[in-house]
Each structure stands twice: as C-alpha cells, then as structure tokens.
PDB file of C-alpha atoms in Angstrom:
ATOM      1  CA  MET A 649     -40.936 -32.826 -90.795  1.00  0.00           C
ATOM      2  CA  ALA A 650     -42.888 -33.331 -87.580  1.00  0.00           C
ATOM      3  CA  GLU A 651     -41.588 -31.302 -84.625  1.00  0.00           C
ATOM      4  CA  GLN A 652     -39.851 -33.679 -82.016  1.00  0.00           C
ATOM      5  CA  ALA A 653     -40.980 -33.547 -78.585  1.00  0.00           C
ATOM      6  CA  PRO A 654     -38.480 -31.855 -76.216  1.00  0.00           C
ATOM      7  CA  VAL A 655     -36.267 -34.511 -74.317  1.00  0.00           C
ATOM      8  CA  ARG A 656     -37.183 -34.744 -70.654  1.00  0.00           C
ATOM      9  CA  PRO A 657     -34.498 -35.616 -68.044  1.00  0.00           C
ATOM     10  CA  CYS A 658     -34.705 -39.112 -66.702  1.00  0.00           C
ATOM     11  CA  ARG A 659     -35.968 -39.092 -63.166  1.00  0.00           C
ATOM     12  CA  PRO A 660     -36.919 -42.009 -61.008  1.00  0.00           C
ATOM     13  CA  PRO A 661     -40.763 -42.360 -60.706  1.00  0.00           C
ATOM     14  CA  LEU A 662     -42.307 -41.142 -57.514  1.00  0.00           C
ATOM     15  CA  PRO A 663     -43.157 -43.892 -55.086  1.00  0.00           C
ATOM     16  CA  LEU A 664     -46.835 -44.763 -55.159  1.00  0.00           C
ATOM     17  CA  PRO A 665     -48.680 -44.399 -51.912  1.00  0.00           C
ATOM     18  CA  ALA A 666     -48.891 -47.645 -50.032  1.00  0.00           C
ATOM     19  CA  ALA A 667     -52.050 -49.582 -50.394  1.00  0.00           C
ATOM     20  CA  GLY A 668     -54.666 -49.469 -47.680  1.00  0.00           C
ATOM     21  CA  LEU A 669     -53.701 -45.980 -46.471  1.00  0.00           C
ATOM     22  CA  SER A 670     -56.663 -43.794 -45.208  1.00  0.00           C
ATOM     23  CA  PRO A 671     -57.770 -40.661 -47.016  1.00  0.00           C
ATOM     24  CA  HIS A 672     -56.726 -38.724 -43.857  1.00  0.00           C
ATOM     25  CA  HIS A 673     -53.237 -40.179 -44.040  1.00  0.00           C
ATOM     26  CA  HIS A 674     -50.567 -37.813 -45.474  1.00  0.00           C
ATOM     27  CA  PRO A 675     -47.971 -39.727 -47.576  1.00  0.00           C
ATOM     28  CA  THR A 676     -44.103 -39.026 -47.664  1.00  0.00           C
ATOM     29  CA  TYR A 677     -42.716 -37.695 -50.964  1.00  0.00           C
ATOM     30  CA  VAL A 678     -39.070 -37.458 -52.107  1.00  0.00           C
ATOM     31  CA  VAL A 679     -38.167 -34.183 -53.767  1.00  0.00           C
ATOM     32  CA  GLN A 680     -34.997 -34.010 -55.711  1.00  0.00           C
ATOM     33  CA  ILE A 681     -33.363 -30.588 -56.302  1.00  0.00           C
ATOM     34  CA  ARG A 682     -31.060 -29.995 -59.251  1.00  0.00           C
ATOM     35  CA  LYS A 683     -27.588 -28.589 -58.050  1.00  0.00           C
ATOM     36  CA  ASP A 684     -26.611 -25.406 -59.821  1.00  0.00           C
ATOM     37  CA  GLN A 685     -23.114 -25.320 -58.492  1.00  0.00           C
ATOM     38  CA  ILE A 686     -20.356 -27.706 -57.971  1.00  0.00           C
ATOM     39  CA  TYR A 687     -17.702 -26.969 -55.238  1.00  0.00           C
ATOM     40  CA  ARG A 688     -14.094 -27.884 -55.945  1.00  0.00           C
ATOM     41  CA  VAL A 689     -11.497 -29.238 -53.843  1.00  0.00           C
ATOM     42  CA  PRO A 690      -9.030 -26.579 -52.292  1.00  0.00           C
ATOM     43  CA  PRO A 691      -6.001 -26.048 -54.466  1.00  0.00           C
ATOM     44  CA  ALA A 692      -2.956 -28.025 -53.224  1.00  0.00           C
ATOM     45  CA  GLU A 693      -0.893 -24.721 -52.332  1.00  0.00           C
ATOM     46  CA  ASN A 694      -3.283 -24.093 -49.640  1.00  0.00           C
ATOM     47  CA  ALA A 695      -2.130 -27.022 -47.691  1.00  0.00           C
ATOM     48  CA  ALA A 696       1.061 -25.165 -46.471  1.00  0.00           C
ATOM     49  CA  LEU A 697      -1.028 -22.602 -45.067  1.00  0.00           C
ATOM     50  CA  VAL A 698      -3.314 -24.734 -43.115  1.00  0.00           C
ATOM     51  CA  GLU A 699      -0.320 -26.703 -41.842  1.00  0.00           C
ATOM     52  CA  HIS A 700       1.213 -23.385 -40.533  1.00  0.00           C
ATOM     53  CA  TYR A 701      -1.958 -22.747 -38.823  1.00  0.00           C
ATOM     54  CA  VAL A 702      -2.138 -25.951 -37.171  1.00  0.00           C
ATOM     55  CA  ASN A 703       1.438 -25.892 -36.064  1.00  0.00           C
ATOM     56  CA  GLN A 704       0.853 -22.408 -34.321  1.00  0.00           C
ATOM     57  CA  GLU A 705      -2.155 -23.847 -32.481  1.00  0.00           C
ATOM     58  CA  ASN A 706      -0.129 -26.830 -31.326  1.00  0.00           C
ATOM     59  CA  PHE A 707       2.768 -24.628 -30.251  1.00  0.00           C
ATOM     60  CA  ARG A 708       0.276 -22.470 -28.251  1.00  0.00           C
ATOM     61  CA  ARG A 709      -1.243 -25.373 -26.618  1.00  0.00           C
ATOM     62  CA  GLN A 710       2.305 -26.937 -25.659  1.00  0.00           C
ATOM     63  CA  ARG A 711       3.389 -23.614 -24.083  1.00  0.00           C
ATOM     64  CA  HIS A 712       0.265 -23.243 -22.133  1.00  0.00           C
ATOM     65  CA  CYS A 713       0.554 -26.767 -20.842  1.00  0.00           C
ATOM     66  CA  ARG A 714       4.226 -26.044 -19.783  1.00  0.00           C
ATOM     67  CA  PHE A 715       3.219 -22.878 -18.022  1.00  0.00           C
ATOM     68  CA  LEU A 716       0.355 -24.866 -16.145  1.00  0.00           C
ATOM     69  CA  GLY A 717       3.008 -27.442 -15.109  1.00  0.00           C
ATOM     70  CA  PHE A 718       5.426 -24.889 -13.921  1.00  0.00           C
ATOM     71  CA  LEU A 719       2.674 -23.297 -11.781  1.00  0.00           C
ATOM     72  CA  GLU A 720       1.859 -26.675 -10.400  1.00  0.00           C
ATOM     73  CA  ARG A 721       5.572 -27.246  -9.350  1.00  0.00           C
ATOM     74  CA  LEU A 722       5.938 -23.700  -7.921  1.00  0.00           C
ATOM     75  CA  LEU A 723       2.568 -23.502  -5.858  1.00  0.00           C
ATOM     76  CA  PRO A 724       3.622 -25.803  -3.011  1.00  0.00           C
ATOM     77  CA  VAL A 725       6.580 -23.313  -2.364  1.00  0.00           C
ATOM     78  CA  LEU A 726       4.871 -19.949  -3.205  1.00  0.00           C
ATOM     79  CA  LEU A 727       1.688 -20.534  -1.259  1.00  0.00           C
ATOM     80  CA  PRO A 728       3.302 -20.916   2.149  1.00  0.00           C
ATOM     81  CA  LEU A 729       5.507 -17.997   1.405  1.00  0.00           C
ATOM     82  CA  LEU A 730       2.513 -15.834   0.529  1.00  0.00           C
ATOM     83  CA  LEU A 731       0.732 -16.789   3.821  1.00  0.00           C
ATOM     84  CA  VAL A 732       3.811 -16.095   5.762  1.00  0.00           C
ATOM     85  CA  THR A 733       4.138 -12.669   4.050  1.00  0.00           C
ATOM     86  CA  ALA A 734       0.449 -11.857   4.463  1.00  0.00           C
ATOM     87  CA  THR A 735       0.632 -12.838   8.215  1.00  0.00           C
ATOM     88  CA  VAL A 736       3.609 -10.520   8.802  1.00  0.00           C
ATOM     89  CA  VAL A 737       2.212  -7.597   7.119  1.00  0.00           C
ATOM     90  CA  ALA A 738      -1.001  -7.954   9.018  1.00  0.00           C
ATOM     91  CA  PHE A 739       0.830  -8.289  12.278  1.00  0.00           C
ATOM     92  CA  PHE A 740       3.041  -4.998  11.649  1.00  0.00           C
ATOM     93  CA  ALA A 741      -0.249  -3.301  10.447  1.00  0.00           C
ATOM     94  CA  ALA A 742      -1.840  -4.167  13.640  1.00  0.00           C
ATOM     95  CA  VAL A 743       0.992  -3.268  15.959  1.00  0.00           C
ATOM     96  CA  ASN A 744       2.262  -0.079  14.146  1.00  0.00           C
ATOM     97  CA  PRO A 745       2.416   2.537  17.054  1.00  0.00           C
ATOM     98  CA  SER A 746       0.825   5.904  16.494  1.00  0.00           C
ATOM     99  CA  THR A 747       3.185   8.679  16.839  1.00  0.00           C
ATOM    100  CA  PRO A 748       3.414  10.331  20.338  1.00  0.00           C
ATOM    101  CA  THR A 749       2.385  13.929  20.856  1.00  0.00           C
ATOM    102  CA  PHE A 750       4.240  16.580  22.855  1.00  0.00           C
ATOM    103  CA  VAL A 751       2.924  19.566  24.577  1.00  0.00           C
ATOM    104  CA  ILE A 752       5.112  22.043  26.618  1.00  0.00           C
ATOM    105  CA  LYS A 753       3.299  23.054  29.687  1.00  0.00           C
ATOM    106  CA  SER A 754       5.611  25.565  31.162  1.00  0.00           C
ATOM    107  CA  LEU A 755       9.260  27.063  30.843  1.00  0.00           C
ATOM    108  CA  ALA A 756      11.516  28.575  33.492  1.00  0.00           C
ATOM    109  CA  ILE A 757      14.841  30.202  32.774  1.00  0.00           C
ATOM    110  CA  LYS A 758      17.281  30.438  35.596  1.00  0.00           C
ATOM    111  CA  ASN A 759      20.762  31.845  35.990  1.00  0.00           C
ATOM    112  CA  VAL A 760      22.704  29.063  37.681  1.00  0.00           C
ATOM    113  CA  SER A 761      25.899  31.153  37.554  1.00  0.00           C
ATOM    114  CA  ARG A 762      27.362  34.069  35.890  1.00  0.00           C
ATOM    115  CA  SER A 763      28.259  31.933  32.796  1.00  0.00           C
ATOM    116  CA  VAL A 764      25.615  29.334  32.916  1.00  0.00           C
ATOM    117  CA  THR A 765      21.793  29.479  32.214  1.00  0.00           C
ATOM    118  CA  GLU A 766      19.406  26.778  32.866  1.00  0.00           C
ATOM    119  CA  TYR A 767      16.195  25.948  30.775  1.00  0.00           C
ATOM    120  CA  ASP A 768      13.575  24.055  32.588  1.00  0.00           C
ATOM    121  CA  PHE A 769      10.857  22.707  30.221  1.00  0.00           C
ATOM    122  CA  ALA A 770       7.819  20.839  31.759  1.00  0.00           C
ATOM    123  CA  VAL A 771       6.612  18.516  28.975  1.00  0.00           C
ATOM    124  CA  SER A 772       3.580  16.267  28.560  1.00  0.00           C
ATOM    125  CA  VAL A 773       4.051  13.244  26.364  1.00  0.00           C
ATOM    126  CA  SER A 774       0.947  11.201  25.151  1.00  0.00           C
ATOM    127  CA  ASN A 775       0.935   7.792  23.695  1.00  0.00           C
ATOM    128  CA  PRO A 776      -2.160   7.624  21.411  1.00  0.00           C
ATOM    129  CA  SER A 777      -1.561   3.915  20.329  1.00  0.00           C
ATOM    130  CA  ASN A 778      -4.423   1.612  21.301  1.00  0.00           C
ATOM    131  CA  ARG A 779      -2.439  -1.608  22.036  1.00  0.00           C
ATOM    132  CA  ILE A 780       1.149  -0.749  22.001  1.00  0.00           C
ATOM    133  CA  GLY A 781       3.243   0.673  24.887  1.00  0.00           C
ATOM    134  CA  LEU A 782       6.354   2.723  24.239  1.00  0.00           C
ATOM    135  CA  ALA A 783       9.799   2.369  25.968  1.00  0.00           C
ATOM    136  CA  TYR A 784      11.891   5.631  25.683  1.00  0.00           C
ATOM    137  CA  ALA A 785      15.599   4.918  26.061  1.00  0.00           C
ATOM    138  CA  GLY A 786      17.638   7.612  28.153  1.00  0.00           C
ATOM    139  CA  GLY A 787      20.400   9.515  26.843  1.00  0.00           C
ATOM    140  CA  GLY A 788      18.627  11.068  23.845  1.00  0.00           C
ATOM    141  CA  ARG A 789      20.002  14.562  22.863  1.00  0.00           C
ATOM    142  CA  VAL A 790      17.840  17.663  23.426  1.00  0.00           C
ATOM    143  CA  ALA A 791      18.637  21.253  22.446  1.00  0.00           C
ATOM    144  CA  ALA A 792      17.251  24.621  22.653  1.00  0.00           C
ATOM    145  CA  CYS A 793      17.703  27.188  19.929  1.00  0.00           C
ATOM    146  CA  HIS A 794      17.156  30.844  19.783  1.00  0.00           C
ATOM    147  CA  ASP A 795      17.643  33.210  16.668  1.00  0.00           C
ATOM    148  CA  GLY A 796      18.952  30.049  14.764  1.00  0.00           C
ATOM    149  CA  LYS A 797      21.627  29.370  17.121  1.00  0.00           C
ATOM    150  CA  GLU A 798      21.925  26.614  19.895  1.00  0.00           C
ATOM    151  CA  ILE A 799      21.707  28.134  23.210  1.00  0.00           C
ATOM    152  CA  ALA A 800      21.609  25.115  25.538  1.00  0.00           C
ATOM    153  CA  THR A 801      21.685  21.218  25.530  1.00  0.00           C
ATOM    154  CA  GLY A 802      20.686  18.159  27.706  1.00  0.00           C
ATOM    155  CA  GLU A 803      19.723  14.655  27.596  1.00  0.00           C
ATOM    156  CA  THR A 804      16.322  12.842  27.756  1.00  0.00           C
ATOM    157  CA  SER A 805      15.646  10.447  30.547  1.00  0.00           C
ATOM    158  CA  GLY A 806      14.254   6.862  30.064  1.00  0.00           C
ATOM    159  CA  PHE A 807      10.655   5.994  30.883  1.00  0.00           C
ATOM    160  CA  TYR A 808       8.030   3.524  29.861  1.00  0.00           C
ATOM    161  CA  GLN A 809       4.571   4.574  28.807  1.00  0.00           C
ATOM    162  CA  THR A 810       1.525   2.344  28.304  1.00  0.00           C
ATOM    163  CA  HIS A 811      -0.934   2.802  25.481  1.00  0.00           C
ATOM    164  CA  GLY A 812      -3.305   5.697  25.737  1.00  0.00           C
ATOM    165  CA  LYS A 813      -1.589   7.326  28.631  1.00  0.00           C
ATOM    166  CA  SER A 814       0.234  10.788  29.034  1.00  0.00           C
ATOM    167  CA  THR A 815       3.485  11.172  31.087  1.00  0.00           C
ATOM    168  CA  ASP A 816       4.897  14.575  32.473  1.00  0.00           C
ATOM    169  CA  LEU A 817       8.571  15.064  31.986  1.00  0.00           C
ATOM    170  CA  GLU A 818      10.975  17.730  33.193  1.00  0.00           C
ATOM    171  CA  VAL A 819      13.512  18.422  30.635  1.00  0.00           C
ATOM    172  CA  VAL A 820      16.546  20.463  32.047  1.00  0.00           C
ATOM    173  CA  LEU A 821      18.953  22.076  29.621  1.00  0.00           C
ATOM    174  CA  ARG A 822      22.023  24.255  30.165  1.00  0.00           C
ATOM    175  CA  GLY A 823      24.053  26.573  28.082  1.00  0.00           C
ATOM    176  CA  SER A 824      26.068  29.812  28.304  1.00  0.00           C
ATOM    177  CA  ASN A 825      24.496  32.926  29.692  1.00  0.00           C
ATOM    178  CA  LYS A 826      23.530  34.805  26.405  1.00  0.00           C
ATOM    179  CA  ALA A 827      21.042  37.490  26.256  1.00  0.00           C
ATOM    180  CA  LEU A 828      17.854  36.495  24.423  1.00  0.00           C
ATOM    181  CA  LYS A 829      16.502  38.899  21.914  1.00  0.00           C
ATOM    182  CA  ALA A 830      12.677  39.595  22.116  1.00  0.00           C
ATOM    183  CA  SER A 831      10.856  41.182  19.252  1.00  0.00           C
ATOM    184  CA  GLU A 832       7.435  42.918  19.135  1.00  0.00           C
ATOM    185  CA  LYS A 833       6.027  39.326  18.574  1.00  0.00           C
ATOM    186  CA  GLY A 834       7.611  38.077  21.698  1.00  0.00           C
ATOM    187  CA  LEU A 835      10.599  35.922  22.217  1.00  0.00           C
ATOM    188  CA  ARG A 836      10.911  32.482  20.194  1.00  0.00           C
ATOM    189  CA  ILE A 837      12.634  29.466  21.569  1.00  0.00           C
ATOM    190  CA  GLU A 838      12.908  26.315  19.532  1.00  0.00           C
ATOM    191  CA  LEU A 839      13.066  22.703  21.369  1.00  0.00           C
ATOM    192  CA  VAL A 840      14.526  19.939  19.416  1.00  0.00           C
ATOM    193  CA  ALA A 841      14.830  16.448  20.597  1.00  0.00           C
ATOM    194  CA  ASN A 842      15.687  13.035  19.343  1.00  0.00           C
ATOM    195  CA  PHE A 843      14.480   9.806  21.261  1.00  0.00           C
ATOM    196  CA  SER A 844      15.249   6.136  20.920  1.00  0.00           C
ATOM    197  CA  VAL A 845      11.903   4.224  21.177  1.00  0.00           C
ATOM    198  CA  ASN A 846      11.012   0.581  21.592  1.00  0.00           C
ATOM    199  CA  PRO A 847       7.338  -0.397  20.888  1.00  0.00           C
ATOM    200  CA  LYS A 848       6.169  -3.162  23.071  1.00  0.00           C
ATOM    201  CA  VAL A 849       2.984  -5.544  22.797  1.00  0.00           C
ATOM    202  CA  GLY A 850       2.742  -7.249  26.032  1.00  0.00           C
ATOM    203  CA  GLY A 851       6.046  -8.953  26.829  1.00  0.00           C
ATOM    204  CA  LEU A 852       7.268  -8.631  23.267  1.00  0.00           C
ATOM    205  CA  GLU A 853       9.517  -5.840  22.460  1.00  0.00           C
ATOM    206  CA  LEU A 854       9.588  -4.881  18.778  1.00  0.00           C
ATOM    207  CA  TRP A 855      12.137  -3.088  16.618  1.00  0.00           C
ATOM    208  CA  ARG A 856      13.606   0.004  17.696  1.00  0.00           C
ATOM    209  CA  ARG A 857      12.752   3.524  16.177  1.00  0.00           C
ATOM    210  CA  SER A 858      13.886   7.021  16.125  1.00  0.00           C
ATOM    211  CA  LEU A 859      11.479   9.666  17.253  1.00  0.00           C
ATOM    212  CA  ALA A 860      12.345  13.339  16.177  1.00  0.00           C
ATOM    213  CA  VAL A 861      10.346  16.138  18.153  1.00  0.00           C
ATOM    214  CA  ASN A 862      10.366  19.865  17.225  1.00  0.00           C
ATOM    215  CA  CYS A 863       8.549  22.477  19.320  1.00  0.00           C
ATOM    216  CA  ASP A 864       8.500  26.185  18.334  1.00  0.00           C
ATOM    217  CA  VAL A 865       7.500  28.078  21.499  1.00  0.00           C
ATOM    218  CA  LYS A 866       6.705  31.851  21.541  1.00  0.00           C
ATOM    219  CA  VAL A 867       7.074  33.595  24.996  1.00  0.00           C
ATOM    220  CA  THR A 868       5.436  37.023  25.568  1.00  0.00           C
ATOM    221  CA  GLU A 869       6.646  37.908  29.079  1.00  0.00           C
ATOM    222  CA  LEU A 870      10.128  37.967  30.140  1.00  0.00           C
ATOM    223  CA  ASP A 871      10.673  39.806  33.389  1.00  0.00           C
ATOM    224  CA  LYS A 872      14.005  40.597  35.331  1.00  0.00           C
ATOM    225  CA  ASN A 873      13.269  37.284  37.324  1.00  0.00           C
ATOM    226  CA  LYS A 874      13.328  35.263  34.034  1.00  0.00           C
ATOM    227  CA  LYS A 875       9.781  34.111  34.673  1.00  0.00           C
ATOM    228  CA  VAL A 876       8.222  33.635  31.241  1.00  0.00           C
ATOM    229  CA  ARG A 877       4.542  32.973  29.847  1.00  0.00           C
ATOM    230  CA  ILE A 878       3.990  30.655  26.824  1.00  0.00           C
ATOM    231  CA  SER A 879       1.594  32.502  24.544  1.00  0.00           C
ATOM    232  CA  SER A 880       1.716  29.826  21.698  1.00  0.00           C
ATOM    233  CA  GLN A 881       3.548  26.577  20.570  1.00  0.00           C
ATOM    234  CA  ASP A 882       3.643  24.351  17.687  1.00  0.00           C
ATOM    235  CA  CYS A 883       5.008  20.884  18.268  1.00  0.00           C
ATOM    236  CA  SER A 884       5.652  18.063  15.780  1.00  0.00           C
ATOM    237  CA  SER A 885       6.942  14.737  16.159  1.00  0.00           C
ATOM    238  CA  LYS A 886       7.810  11.845  13.722  1.00  0.00           C
ATOM    239  CA  LEU A 887       8.649   8.248  14.036  1.00  0.00           C
ATOM    240  CA  HIS A 888      11.402   6.772  11.909  1.00  0.00           C
ATOM    241  CA  SER A 889      12.117   3.022  11.302  1.00  0.00           C
TER     242      SER A 889
END
C-alpha cells in the first residue's frame, strides 16, 4: 500500500497582498498561534471566599466614612476649643514670672531686754522678670533658726516691685534671749520666709502664688556687742502655684 500523506490542520489561507502595492511597502500578516493550555473557570467553592473578602472591604470603607463624618461634625466645636487652649497656654508662657532672688546684705543681733533678742536682716530682693511686676503681700511669716531650733520670728512687709528691679528690705525678728553656739566653722543661722506674691502685667493682676525662701548664713565674727560679719550665704527661692 502506498503511504498516506500526513493530515495537515486546516488553517485559513493567508491574505494576499493587495494589488498595486509598491515593492517598498511592507504588507501586514496575521499569525495564528496555537494555544497549549486552557484555563478553567474557578470552582464554585471559591465564591464564598471571594464574597468574604468583598464584605470585609465594604465594612472598612463604611467605617472609614463614618469616622470622617464624625470628624466633620466634631471639627466646628473642637477647632475653637483648640485655638482658645493654645492662646491661653501661650499667654501664661509669656507672662510666667521668673523666681525672685534674695541676698542678705547684713545682720545685726541686739538685746532688746534681758529676755528678748532682736535679729535685724538687711535683705535685697531682685525681680528678674522681663515683663512682670510682683506685688508682695504683707503678713508673711519669717523665722530664724539655729542648731535646728527656731530662735526668732517675724512678719514680712508688703511692697510692689517692677520687673528687672531690686528692692532693699529690713526684716526684723524677735525671739527669746538664747545663747548662740559658734563652732570652728563659725556661727550658722538659717532664715526661712514664706511670701504671698501676685504677678501683675500692666493693670492686670494674675493668679496669686506662694514664694518660699531659705537662706543659710554663716557668721565668722560675733563680739561682745553682737556685731556680726557674714562670711558666706546660700539663698534659694521657689514659686508655687
């Protein structure tokens, strides 16, 4: 038997070039490529998984929209409140007074009577604030201590101090006539005071504050006439709201 020619797949004939084309014109050909793989439709059980993902995405979008709507309703109330808060904080930061400083210039100890001793402190008070004056209320308590015990007490006098200025005060304390013990390092006396202070900006009086002062004074000379010389001192002060 004669061998049969292999069967060739049926393909549409390629289009012939159009008549009248010039030799330099390149004709267009359609090339058909045989598919080696056929993609199947996803199985039906994947539909539930796809629906789950779609529902999650829709929930996130709805929650985001609700949150944006809540912010839009809250913004007209929140924005003025934030502006007022920022203004108040900036104001108090600008008018926050610096803590006054204290220096004891001299100390004199006098026997007023057989049972009473007077301690006269000459104190310089400085207001380092740039814009704020300080009004010190009278009636604050002042005490002098020695060897851990209170030896004399008194009151502060009221005065007003402009910003950047210093004021000289005379603080007079009285106590019982007790012998002061001097050591090789000298005599130590501690001055403790509590003031009530009102900062002022122009004619505006701000909130009242408490000022605590503590000065540790060392005296090296104490003669029969009770004249003293201050060799060293350490004064600290702190404002409390």
